[in-house]
Amino acid sequence: MMVFYTQSQLKQYLQPLKAAKKSIGFVPTMGALHNGHLSLLHQALAENDVAVLSIFVNPTQFNNAEDLEKYPRTLNRDVDLVKELSEQIVVYAPSVDDIYEGNTVATNFDYDGLDNEMEGANRPGHFNGVGTIVKKLFEIVQPNRAYFGEKDFQQLQIIRKMVAKSNMDIVIVGCPIFREASGLAMSSRNERLSTKGKEQAALIYKTLTQAQTVFNDKDVKDAEAFVKKTFESQPDFTLEYFIIAEVESLKTIAFKKPNTKYRAFIVVHLEGVRLIDTIELN
Ligand code: PAF
């Protein structure tokens, strides 16, 4: 397994592989790897000749300095985990300077409104930061396919949009959410929860599956009221948002329409940790 800390070393390594028409699967991450990331890597390895994993906590996508500071950084452990998985993986773990070359600012993107609600509305500038780093990484790695988890479903749709608008020849592969046995969606942020917090956080997925039933039996407002009431009765949780939106446009809705696919999106805070989850509704 190779670990590179600069884009010039990585490009030098990948160049002959590209010349030999080897396919490259890319998994961008911010590290603190868990089984969800490893499942993306498995898929990238199965579908490509080489898998590249990037580990980089991207400052321009954090609109909250404390969140950026507290984001777990576990590079040595991450590299050990990847080594156990396969020797075929190439790790790219750059510094801020290697990526941003002295200009740590985000570019403004037009995502045709996909960023108007949910994470876009609640974390101003977040998706410009994501678009900036993902575009830079795509230009460095030049993958054939790139793998993203559906947990960050809005991010996945936004990256698809950015790639289409930038005419990049990269297939974006969305991968199912990996969950703990309790149903808690795997996330690097879960590391900041206590054992009790992890147990309590199982309520998020349980509530989403119940909301799915309410949505299918009744309508949007009923599912929203159910989720609001559930978290109001749980003093350890703060519900930031629960939103039902159309899958393609990510526009929120007040009533169901026939022949339309919907998803529910939720963010709650527990023990000072911001937890995100989503479920397909129909
Ligand atoms: O989903 C993430 O971990 C990040 O947003 C990403 C895509 C690696 C960009 O920093």
mmCIF file with all atom_site columns, N, CA and C in Angstrom, residues 47-105:
data_model
loop_
_atom_site.group_PDB
_atom_site.id
_atom_site.type_symbol
_atom_site.label_atom_id
_atom_site.label_alt_id
_atom_site.label_comp_id
_atom_site.label_asym_id
_atom_site.label_entity_id
_atom_site.label_seq_id
_atom_site.pdbx_PDB_ins_code
_atom_site.Cartn_x
_atom_site.Cartn_y
_atom_site.Cartn_z
_atom_site.occupancy
_atom_site.B_iso_or_equiv
_atom_site.pdbx_formal_charge
_atom_site.auth_seq_id
_atom_site.auth_comp_id
_atom_site.auth_asym_id
_atom_site.auth_atom_id
_atom_site.pdbx_PDB_model_num
ATOM 1   N N  . GLU A 1 47  ? -14.561 -2.725 -8.613  1.00 0.00 ? 47  GLU A N  1
ATOM 2   C CA . GLU A 1 47  ? -14.975 -2.213 -9.921  1.00 0.00 ? 47  GLU A CA 1
ATOM 3   C C  . GLU A 1 47  ? -13.847 -1.540 -10.704 1.00 0.00 ? 47  GLU A C  1
ATOM 4   N N  . ASN A 1 48  ? -12.634 -1.470 -10.113 1.00 0.00 ? 48  ASN A N  1
ATOM 5   C CA . ASN A 1 48  ? -11.529 -0.748 -10.774 1.00 0.00 ? 48  ASN A CA 1
ATOM 6   C C  . ASN A 1 48  ? -10.223 -1.502 -10.596 1.00 0.00 ? 48  ASN A C  1
ATOM 7   N N  . ASP A 1 49  ? -9.215  -1.107 -11.377 1.00 0.00 ? 49  ASP A N  1
ATOM 8   C CA . ASP A 1 49  ? -7.888  -1.737 -11.228 1.00 0.00 ? 49  ASP A CA 1
ATOM 9   C C  . ASP A 1 49  ? -7.178  -1.200 -9.996  1.00 0.00 ? 49  ASP A C  1
ATOM 10  N N  . VAL A 1 50  ? -7.397  0.082  -9.704  1.00 0.00 ? 50  VAL A N  1
ATOM 11  C CA . VAL A 1 50  ? -6.713  0.728  -8.564  1.00 0.00 ? 50  VAL A CA 1
ATOM 12  C C  . VAL A 1 50  ? -7.750  1.507  -7.767  1.00 0.00 ? 50  VAL A C  1
ATOM 13  N N  . ALA A 1 51  ? -7.604  1.521  -6.427  1.00 0.00 ? 51  ALA A N  1
ATOM 14  C CA . ALA A 1 51  ? -8.493  2.374  -5.618  1.00 0.00 ? 51  ALA A CA 1
ATOM 15  C C  . ALA A 1 51  ? -7.642  3.431  -4.920  1.00 0.00 ? 51  ALA A C  1
ATOM 16  N N  . VAL A 1 52  ? -8.073  4.680  -5.065  1.00 0.00 ? 52  VAL A N  1
ATOM 17  C CA . VAL A 1 52  ? -7.388  5.790  -4.371  1.00 0.00 ? 52  VAL A CA 1
ATOM 18  C C  . VAL A 1 52  ? -8.329  6.295  -3.288  1.00 0.00 ? 52  VAL A C  1
ATOM 19  N N  . LEU A 1 53  ? -7.775  6.457  -2.083  1.00 0.00 ? 53  LEU A N  1
ATOM 20  C CA . LEU A 1 53  ? -8.548  6.988  -0.953  1.00 0.00 ? 53  LEU A CA 1
ATOM 21  C C  . LEU A 1 53  ? -7.896  8.294  -0.525  1.00 0.00 ? 53  LEU A C  1
ATOM 22  N N  . SER A 1 54  ? -8.674  9.375  -0.456  1.00 0.00 ? 54  SER A N  1
ATOM 23  C CA . SER A 1 54  ? -8.077  10.602 0.082   1.00 0.00 ? 54  SER A CA 1
ATOM 24  C C  . SER A 1 54  ? -8.574  10.825 1.501   1.00 0.00 ? 54  SER A C  1
ATOM 25  N N  . ILE A 1 55  ? -7.679  11.334 2.323   1.00 0.00 ? 55  ILE A N  1
ATOM 26  C CA . ILE A 1 55  ? -8.003  11.660 3.719   1.00 0.00 ? 55  ILE A CA 1
ATOM 27  C C  . ILE A 1 55  ? -7.621  13.115 3.912   1.00 0.00 ? 55  ILE A C  1
ATOM 28  N N  . PHE A 1 56  ? -8.641  13.969 4.038   1.00 0.00 ? 56  PHE A N  1
ATOM 29  C CA . PHE A 1 56  ? -8.352  15.403 4.151   1.00 0.00 ? 56  PHE A CA 1
ATOM 30  C C  . PHE A 1 56  ? -9.537  16.099 4.816   1.00 0.00 ? 56  PHE A C  1
ATOM 31  N N  . VAL A 1 57  ? -9.297  16.696 5.965   1.00 0.00 ? 57  VAL A N  1
ATOM 32  C CA . VAL A 1 57  ? -10.357 17.455 6.636   1.00 0.00 ? 57  VAL A CA 1
ATOM 33  C C  . VAL A 1 57  ? -10.360 18.843 5.996   1.00 0.00 ? 57  VAL A C  1
ATOM 34  N N  . ASN A 1 58  ? -11.389 19.078 5.184   1.00 0.00 ? 58  ASN A N  1
ATOM 35  C CA . ASN A 1 58  ? -11.409 20.259 4.308   1.00 0.00 ? 58  ASN A CA 1
ATOM 36  C C  . ASN A 1 58  ? -11.932 21.503 5.039   1.00 0.00 ? 58  ASN A C  1
ATOM 37  N N  . PRO A 1 59  ? -11.053 22.478 5.323   1.00 0.00 ? 59  PRO A N  1
ATOM 38  C CA . PRO A 1 59  ? -11.509 23.628 6.127   1.00 0.00 ? 59  PRO A CA 1
ATOM 39  C C  . PRO A 1 59  ? -12.606 24.447 5.478   1.00 0.00 ? 59  PRO A C  1
ATOM 40  N N  . THR A 1 60  ? -12.644 24.520 4.131   1.00 0.00 ? 60  THR A N  1
ATOM 41  C CA . THR A 1 60  ? -13.597 25.450 3.503   1.00 0.00 ? 60  THR A CA 1
ATOM 42  C C  . THR A 1 60  ? -15.047 24.953 3.550   1.00 0.00 ? 60  THR A C  1
ATOM 43  N N  . GLN A 1 61  ? -15.270 23.703 3.988   1.00 0.00 ? 61  GLN A N  1
ATOM 44  C CA . GLN A 1 61  ? -16.664 23.249 4.049   1.00 0.00 ? 61  GLN A CA 1
ATOM 45  C C  . GLN A 1 61  ? -17.247 23.333 5.455   1.00 0.00 ? 61  GLN A C  1
ATOM 46  N N  . PHE A 1 62  ? -16.443 23.852 6.411   1.00 0.00 ? 62  PHE A N  1
ATOM 47  C CA . PHE A 1 62  ? -16.937 24.019 7.784   1.00 0.00 ? 62  PHE A CA 1
ATOM 48  C C  . PHE A 1 62  ? -17.316 25.484 7.981   1.00 0.00 ? 62  PHE A C  1
ATOM 49  N N  . ASN A 1 63  ? -18.554 25.731 8.387   1.00 0.00 ? 63  ASN A N  1
ATOM 50  C CA . ASN A 1 63  ? -18.938 27.122 8.661   1.00 0.00 ? 63  ASN A CA 1
ATOM 51  C C  . ASN A 1 63  ? -18.859 27.398 10.161  1.00 0.00 ? 63  ASN A C  1
ATOM 52  N N  . ASN A 1 64  ? -18.342 26.416 10.905  1.00 0.00 ? 64  ASN A N  1
ATOM 53  C CA . ASN A 1 64  ? -18.273 26.554 12.353  1.00 0.00 ? 64  ASN A CA 1
ATOM 54  C C  . ASN A 1 64  ? -16.869 26.113 12.789  1.00 0.00 ? 64  ASN A C  1
ATOM 55  N N  . ALA A 1 65  ? -16.110 27.082 13.327  1.00 0.00 ? 65  ALA A N  1
ATOM 56  C CA . ALA A 1 65  ? -14.694 26.827 13.648  1.00 0.00 ? 65  ALA A CA 1
ATOM 57  C C  . ALA A 1 65  ? -14.539 25.717 14.683  1.00 0.00 ? 65  ALA A C  1
ATOM 58  N N  . GLU A 1 66  ? -15.481 25.636 15.624  1.00 0.00 ? 66  GLU A N  1
ATOM 59  C CA . GLU A 1 66  ? -15.387 24.615 16.673  1.00 0.00 ? 66  GLU A CA 1
ATOM 60  C C  . GLU A 1 66  ? -15.607 23.213 16.073  1.00 0.00 ? 66  GLU A C  1
ATOM 61  N N  . ASP A 1 67  ? -16.544 23.125 15.121  1.00 0.00 ? 67  ASP A N  1
ATOM 62  C CA . ASP A 1 67  ? -16.825 21.852 14.460  1.00 0.00 ? 67  ASP A CA 1
ATOM 63  C C  . ASP A 1 67  ? -15.572 21.367 13.717  1.00 0.00 ? 67  ASP A C  1
ATOM 64  N N  . LEU A 1 68  ? -14.894 22.306 13.036  1.00 0.00 ? 68  LEU A N  1
ATOM 65  C CA . LEU A 1 68  ? -13.669 21.970 12.299  1.00 0.00 ? 68  LEU A CA 1
ATOM 66  C C  . LEU A 1 68  ? -12.578 21.502 13.273  1.00 0.00 ? 68  LEU A C  1
ATOM 67  N N  . GLU A 1 69  ? -12.444 22.231 14.362  1.00 0.00 ? 69  GLU A N  1
ATOM 68  C CA . GLU A 1 69  ? -11.393 21.902 15.332  1.00 0.00 ? 69  GLU A CA 1
ATOM 69  C C  . GLU A 1 69  ? -11.635 20.531 15.966  1.00 0.00 ? 69  GLU A C  1
ATOM 70  N N  . LYS A 1 70  ? -12.940 20.231 16.234  1.00 0.00 ? 70  LYS A N  1
ATOM 71  C CA . LYS A 1 70  ? -13.254 18.979 16.930  1.00 0.00 ? 70  LYS A CA 1
ATOM 72  C C  . LYS A 1 70  ? -13.365 17.783 15.991  1.00 0.00 ? 70  LYS A C  1
ATOM 73  N N  . TYR A 1 71  ? -13.294 18.014 14.683  1.00 0.00 ? 71  TYR A N  1
ATOM 74  C CA . TYR A 1 71  ? -13.451 16.890 13.752  1.00 0.00 ? 71  TYR A CA 1
ATOM 75  C C  . TYR A 1 71  ? -12.337 15.869 14.013  1.00 0.00 ? 71  TYR A C  1
ATOM 76  N N  . PRO A 1 72  ? -12.678 14.570 14.216  1.00 0.00 ? 72  PRO A N  1
ATOM 77  C CA . PRO A 1 72  ? -11.632 13.598 14.577  1.00 0.00 ? 72  PRO A CA 1
ATOM 78  C C  . PRO A 1 72  ? -10.557 13.441 13.494  1.00 0.00 ? 72  PRO A C  1
ATOM 79  N N  . ARG A 1 73  ? -9.305  13.406 13.931  1.00 0.00 ? 73  ARG A N  1
ATOM 80  C CA . ARG A 1 73  ? -8.186  13.215 12.992  1.00 0.00 ? 73  ARG A CA 1
ATOM 81  C C  . ARG A 1 73  ? -7.369  12.023 13.481  1.00 0.00 ? 73  ARG A C  1
ATOM 82  N N  . THR A 1 74  ? -7.405  10.917 12.722  1.00 0.00 ? 74  THR A N  1
ATOM 83  C CA . THR A 1 74  ? -6.817  9.652  13.196  1.00 0.00 ? 74  THR A CA 1
ATOM 84  C C  . THR A 1 74  ? -6.022  8.996  12.067  1.00 0.00 ? 74  THR A C  1
ATOM 85  N N  . LEU A 1 75  ? -5.102  9.763  11.472  1.00 0.00 ? 75  LEU A N  1
ATOM 86  C CA . LEU A 1 75  ? -4.440  9.305  10.249  1.00 0.00 ? 75  LEU A CA 1
ATOM 87  C C  . LEU A 1 75  ? -3.725  7.953  10.418  1.00 0.00 ? 75  LEU A C  1
ATOM 88  N N  . ASN A 1 76  ? -2.961  7.782  11.530  1.00 0.00 ? 76  ASN A N  1
ATOM 89  C CA . ASN A 1 76  ? -2.211  6.527  11.664  1.00 0.00 ? 76  ASN A CA 1
ATOM 90  C C  . ASN A 1 76  ? -3.142  5.322  11.723  1.00 0.00 ? 76  ASN A C  1
ATOM 91  N N  . ARG A 1 77  ? -4.219  5.485  12.512  1.00 0.00 ? 77  ARG A N  1
ATOM 92  C CA . ARG A 1 77  ? -5.181  4.386  12.625  1.00 0.00 ? 77  ARG A CA 1
ATOM 93  C C  . ARG A 1 77  ? -5.864  4.133  11.276  1.00 0.00 ? 77  ARG A C  1
ATOM 94  N N  . ASP A 1 78  ? -6.178  5.208  10.566  1.00 0.00 ? 78  ASP A N  1
ATOM 95  C CA . ASP A 1 78  ? -6.835  5.060  9.255   1.00 0.00 ? 78  ASP A CA 1
ATOM 96  C C  . ASP A 1 78  ? -5.940  4.273  8.290   1.00 0.00 ? 78  ASP A C  1
ATOM 97  N N  . VAL A 1 79  ? -4.657  4.636  8.284   1.00 0.00 ? 79  VAL A N  1
ATOM 98  C CA . VAL A 1 79  ? -3.721  3.966  7.357   1.00 0.00 ? 79  VAL A CA 1
ATOM 99  C C  . VAL A 1 79  ? -3.611  2.477  7.721   1.00 0.00 ? 79  VAL A C  1
ATOM 100 N N  . ASP A 1 80  ? -3.572  2.163  9.024   1.00 0.00 ? 80  ASP A N  1
ATOM 101 C CA . ASP A 1 80  ? -3.509  0.754  9.443   1.00 0.00 ? 80  ASP A CA 1
ATOM 102 C C  . ASP A 1 80  ? -4.741  -0.026 8.978   1.00 0.00 ? 80  ASP A C  1
ATOM 103 N N  . LEU A 1 81  ? -5.900  0.614  9.116   1.00 0.00 ? 81  LEU A N  1
ATOM 104 C CA . LEU A 1 81  ? -7.156  -0.045 8.698   1.00 0.00 ? 81  LEU A CA 1
ATOM 105 C C  . LEU A 1 81  ? -7.145  -0.361 7.207   1.00 0.00 ? 81  LEU A C  1
ATOM 106 N N  . VAL A 1 82  ? -6.687  0.624  6.425   1.00 0.00 ? 82  VAL A N  1
ATOM 107 C CA . VAL A 1 82  ? -6.684  0.472  4.975   1.00 0.00 ? 82  VAL A CA 1
ATOM 108 C C  . VAL A 1 82  ? -5.688  -0.619 4.567   1.00 0.00 ? 82  VAL A C  1
ATOM 109 N N  . LYS A 1 83  ? -4.547  -0.646 5.288   1.00 0.00 ? 83  LYS A N  1
ATOM 110 C CA . LYS A 1 83  ? -3.505  -1.640 4.992   1.00 0.00 ? 83  LYS A CA 1
ATOM 111 C C  . LYS A 1 83  ? -4.061  -3.058 5.180   1.00 0.00 ? 83  LYS A C  1
ATOM 112 N N  . GLU A 1 84  ? -4.865  -3.222 6.239   1.00 0.00 ? 84  GLU A N  1
ATOM 113 C CA . GLU A 1 84  ? -5.469  -4.535 6.509   1.00 0.00 ? 84  GLU A CA 1
ATOM 114 C C  . GLU A 1 84  ? -6.424  -4.955 5.405   1.00 0.00 ? 84  GLU A C  1
ATOM 115 N N  . LEU A 1 85  ? -7.078  -3.954 4.812   1.00 0.00 ? 85  LEU A N  1
ATOM 116 C CA . LEU A 1 85  ? -8.107  -4.246 3.805   1.00 0.00 ? 85  LEU A CA 1
ATOM 117 C C  . LEU A 1 85  ? -7.489  -4.750 2.500   1.00 0.00 ? 85  LEU A C  1
ATOM 118 N N  . SER A 1 86  ? -6.492  -4.028 2.012   1.00 0.00 ? 86  SER A N  1
ATOM 119 C CA . SER A 1 86  ? -5.857  -4.429 0.754   1.00 0.00 ? 86  SER A CA 1
ATOM 120 C C  . SER A 1 86  ? -4.569  -3.641 0.539   1.00 0.00 ? 86  SER A C  1
ATOM 121 N N  . GLU A 1 87  ? -3.619  -4.311 -0.084  1.00 0.00 ? 87  GLU A N  1
ATOM 122 C CA . GLU A 1 87  ? -2.357  -3.646 -0.430  1.00 0.00 ? 87  GLU A CA 1
ATOM 123 C C  . GLU A 1 87  ? -2.512  -2.815 -1.709  1.00 0.00 ? 87  GLU A C  1
ATOM 124 N N  . GLN A 1 88  ? -3.674  -3.006 -2.393  1.00 0.00 ? 88  GLN A N  1
ATOM 125 C CA . GLN A 1 88  ? -3.890  -2.340 -3.700  1.00 0.00 ? 88  GLN A CA 1
ATOM 126 C C  . GLN A 1 88  ? -4.319  -0.887 -3.563  1.00 0.00 ? 88  GLN A C  1
ATOM 127 N N  . ILE A 1 89  ? -4.523  -0.424 -2.329  1.00 0.00 ? 89  ILE A N  1
ATOM 128 C CA . ILE A 1 89  ? -5.091  0.916  -2.160  1.00 0.00 ? 89  ILE A CA 1
ATOM 129 C C  . ILE A 1 89  ? -3.982  1.971  -2.086  1.00 0.00 ? 89  ILE A C  1
ATOM 130 N N  . VAL A 1 90  ? -4.240  3.096  -2.746  1.00 0.00 ? 90  VAL A N  1
ATOM 131 C CA . VAL A 1 90  ? -3.316  4.222  -2.703  1.00 0.00 ? 90  VAL A CA 1
ATOM 132 C C  . VAL A 1 90  ? -3.953  5.297  -1.833  1.00 0.00 ? 90  VAL A C  1
ATOM 133 N N  . VAL A 1 91  ? -3.245  5.731  -0.785  1.00 0.00 ? 91  VAL A N  1
ATOM 134 C CA . VAL A 1 91  ? -3.793  6.756  0.112   1.00 0.00 ? 91  VAL A CA 1
ATOM 135 C C  . VAL A 1 91  ? -3.155  8.103  -0.215  1.00 0.00 ? 91  VAL A C  1
ATOM 136 N N  . TYR A 1 92  ? -4.004  9.118  -0.300  1.00 0.00 ? 92  TYR A N  1
ATOM 137 C CA . TYR A 1 92  ? -3.515  10.492 -0.506  1.00 0.00 ? 92  TYR A CA 1
ATOM 138 C C  . TYR A 1 92  ? -3.966  11.303 0.711   1.00 0.00 ? 92  TYR A C  1
ATOM 139 N N  . ALA A 1 93  ? -3.006  11.749 1.520   1.00 0.00 ? 93  ALA A N  1
ATOM 140 C CA . ALA A 1 93  ? -3.322  12.477 2.756   1.00 0.00 ? 93  ALA A CA 1
ATOM 141 C C  . ALA A 1 93  ? -2.588  13.820 2.732   1.00 0.00 ? 93  ALA A C  1
ATOM 142 N N  . PRO A 1 94  ? -3.107  14.775 1.977   1.00 0.00 ? 94  PRO A N  1
ATOM 143 C CA . PRO A 1 94  ? -2.375  16.040 1.783   1.00 0.00 ? 94  PRO A CA 1
ATOM 144 C C  . PRO A 1 94  ? -2.521  17.001 2.955   1.00 0.00 ? 94  PRO A C  1
ATOM 145 N N  . SER A 1 95  ? -1.661  18.011 2.957   1.00 0.00 ? 95  SER A N  1
ATOM 146 C CA . SER A 1 95  ? -1.805  19.122 3.905   1.00 0.00 ? 95  SER A CA 1
ATOM 147 C C  . SER A 1 95  ? -2.724  20.156 3.251   1.00 0.00 ? 95  SER A C  1
ATOM 148 N N  . VAL A 1 96  ? -3.171  21.140 4.042   1.00 0.00 ? 96  VAL A N  1
ATOM 149 C CA . VAL A 1 96  ? -4.018  22.214 3.497   1.00 0.00 ? 96  VAL A CA 1
ATOM 150 C C  . VAL A 1 96  ? -3.249  22.942 2.391   1.00 0.00 ? 96  VAL A C  1
ATOM 151 N N  . ASP A 1 97  ? -1.972  23.164 2.590   1.00 0.00 ? 97  ASP A N  1
ATOM 152 C CA . ASP A 1 97  ? -1.170  23.900 1.604   1.00 0.00 ? 97  ASP A CA 1
ATOM 153 C C  . ASP A 1 97  ? -1.010  23.136 0.296   1.00 0.00 ? 97  ASP A C  1
ATOM 154 N N  . ASP A 1 98  ? -0.854  21.814 0.415   1.00 0.00 ? 98  ASP A N  1
ATOM 155 C CA . ASP A 1 98  ? -0.684  21.021 -0.803  1.00 0.00 ? 98  ASP A CA 1
ATOM 156 C C  . ASP A 1 98  ? -1.919  21.122 -1.688  1.00 0.00 ? 98  ASP A C  1
ATOM 157 N N  . ILE A 1 99  ? -3.098  21.177 -1.051  1.00 0.00 ? 99  ILE A N  1
ATOM 158 C CA . ILE A 1 99  ? -4.346  21.237 -1.810  1.00 0.00 ? 99  ILE A CA 1
ATOM 159 C C  . ILE A 1 99  ? -4.655  22.669 -2.246  1.00 0.00 ? 99  ILE A C  1
ATOM 160 N N  . TYR A 1 100 ? -4.586  23.594 -1.294  1.00 0.00 ? 100 TYR A N  1
ATOM 161 C CA . TYR A 1 100 ? -5.081  24.952 -1.586  1.00 0.00 ? 100 TYR A CA 1
ATOM 162 C C  . TYR A 1 100 ? -3.976  25.898 -2.071  1.00 0.00 ? 100 TYR A C  1
ATOM 163 N N  . GLU A 1 101 ? -2.743  25.474 -1.974  1.00 0.00 ? 101 GLU A N  1
ATOM 164 C CA . GLU A 1 101 ? -1.593  26.239 -2.499  1.00 0.00 ? 101 GLU A CA 1
ATOM 165 C C  . GLU A 1 101 ? -1.654  27.702 -2.075  1.00 0.00 ? 101 GLU A C  1
ATOM 166 N N  . GLY A 1 102 ? -1.880  27.919 -0.768  1.00 0.00 ? 102 GLY A N  1
ATOM 167 C CA . GLY A 1 102 ? -1.835  29.272 -0.203  1.00 0.00 ? 102 GLY A CA 1
ATOM 168 C C  . GLY A 1 102 ? -3.111  30.076 -0.369  1.00 0.00 ? 102 GLY A C  1
ATOM 169 N N  . ASN A 1 103 ? -4.152  29.488 -0.945  1.00 0.00 ? 103 ASN A N  1
ATOM 170 C CA . ASN A 1 103 ? -5.400  30.237 -1.182  1.00 0.00 ? 103 ASN A CA 1
ATOM 171 C C  . ASN A 1 103 ? -6.599  29.402 -0.682  1.00 0.00 ? 103 ASN A C  1
ATOM 172 N N  . THR A 1 104 ? -6.745  29.387 0.649   1.00 0.00 ? 104 THR A N  1
ATOM 173 C CA . THR A 1 104 ? -7.757  28.498 1.241   1.00 0.00 ? 104 THR A CA 1
ATOM 174 C C  . THR A 1 104 ? -9.142  29.140 1.194   1.00 0.00 ? 104 THR A C  1
ATOM 175 N N  . VAL A 1 105 ? -9.679  29.265 -0.002  1.00 0.00 ? 105 VAL A N  1
ATOM 176 C CA . VAL A 1 105 ? -11.021 29.828 -0.154  1.00 0.00 ? 105 VAL A CA 1
ATOM 177 C C  . VAL A 1 105 ? -11.844 28.925 -1.083  1.00 0.00 ? 105 VAL A C  1
#
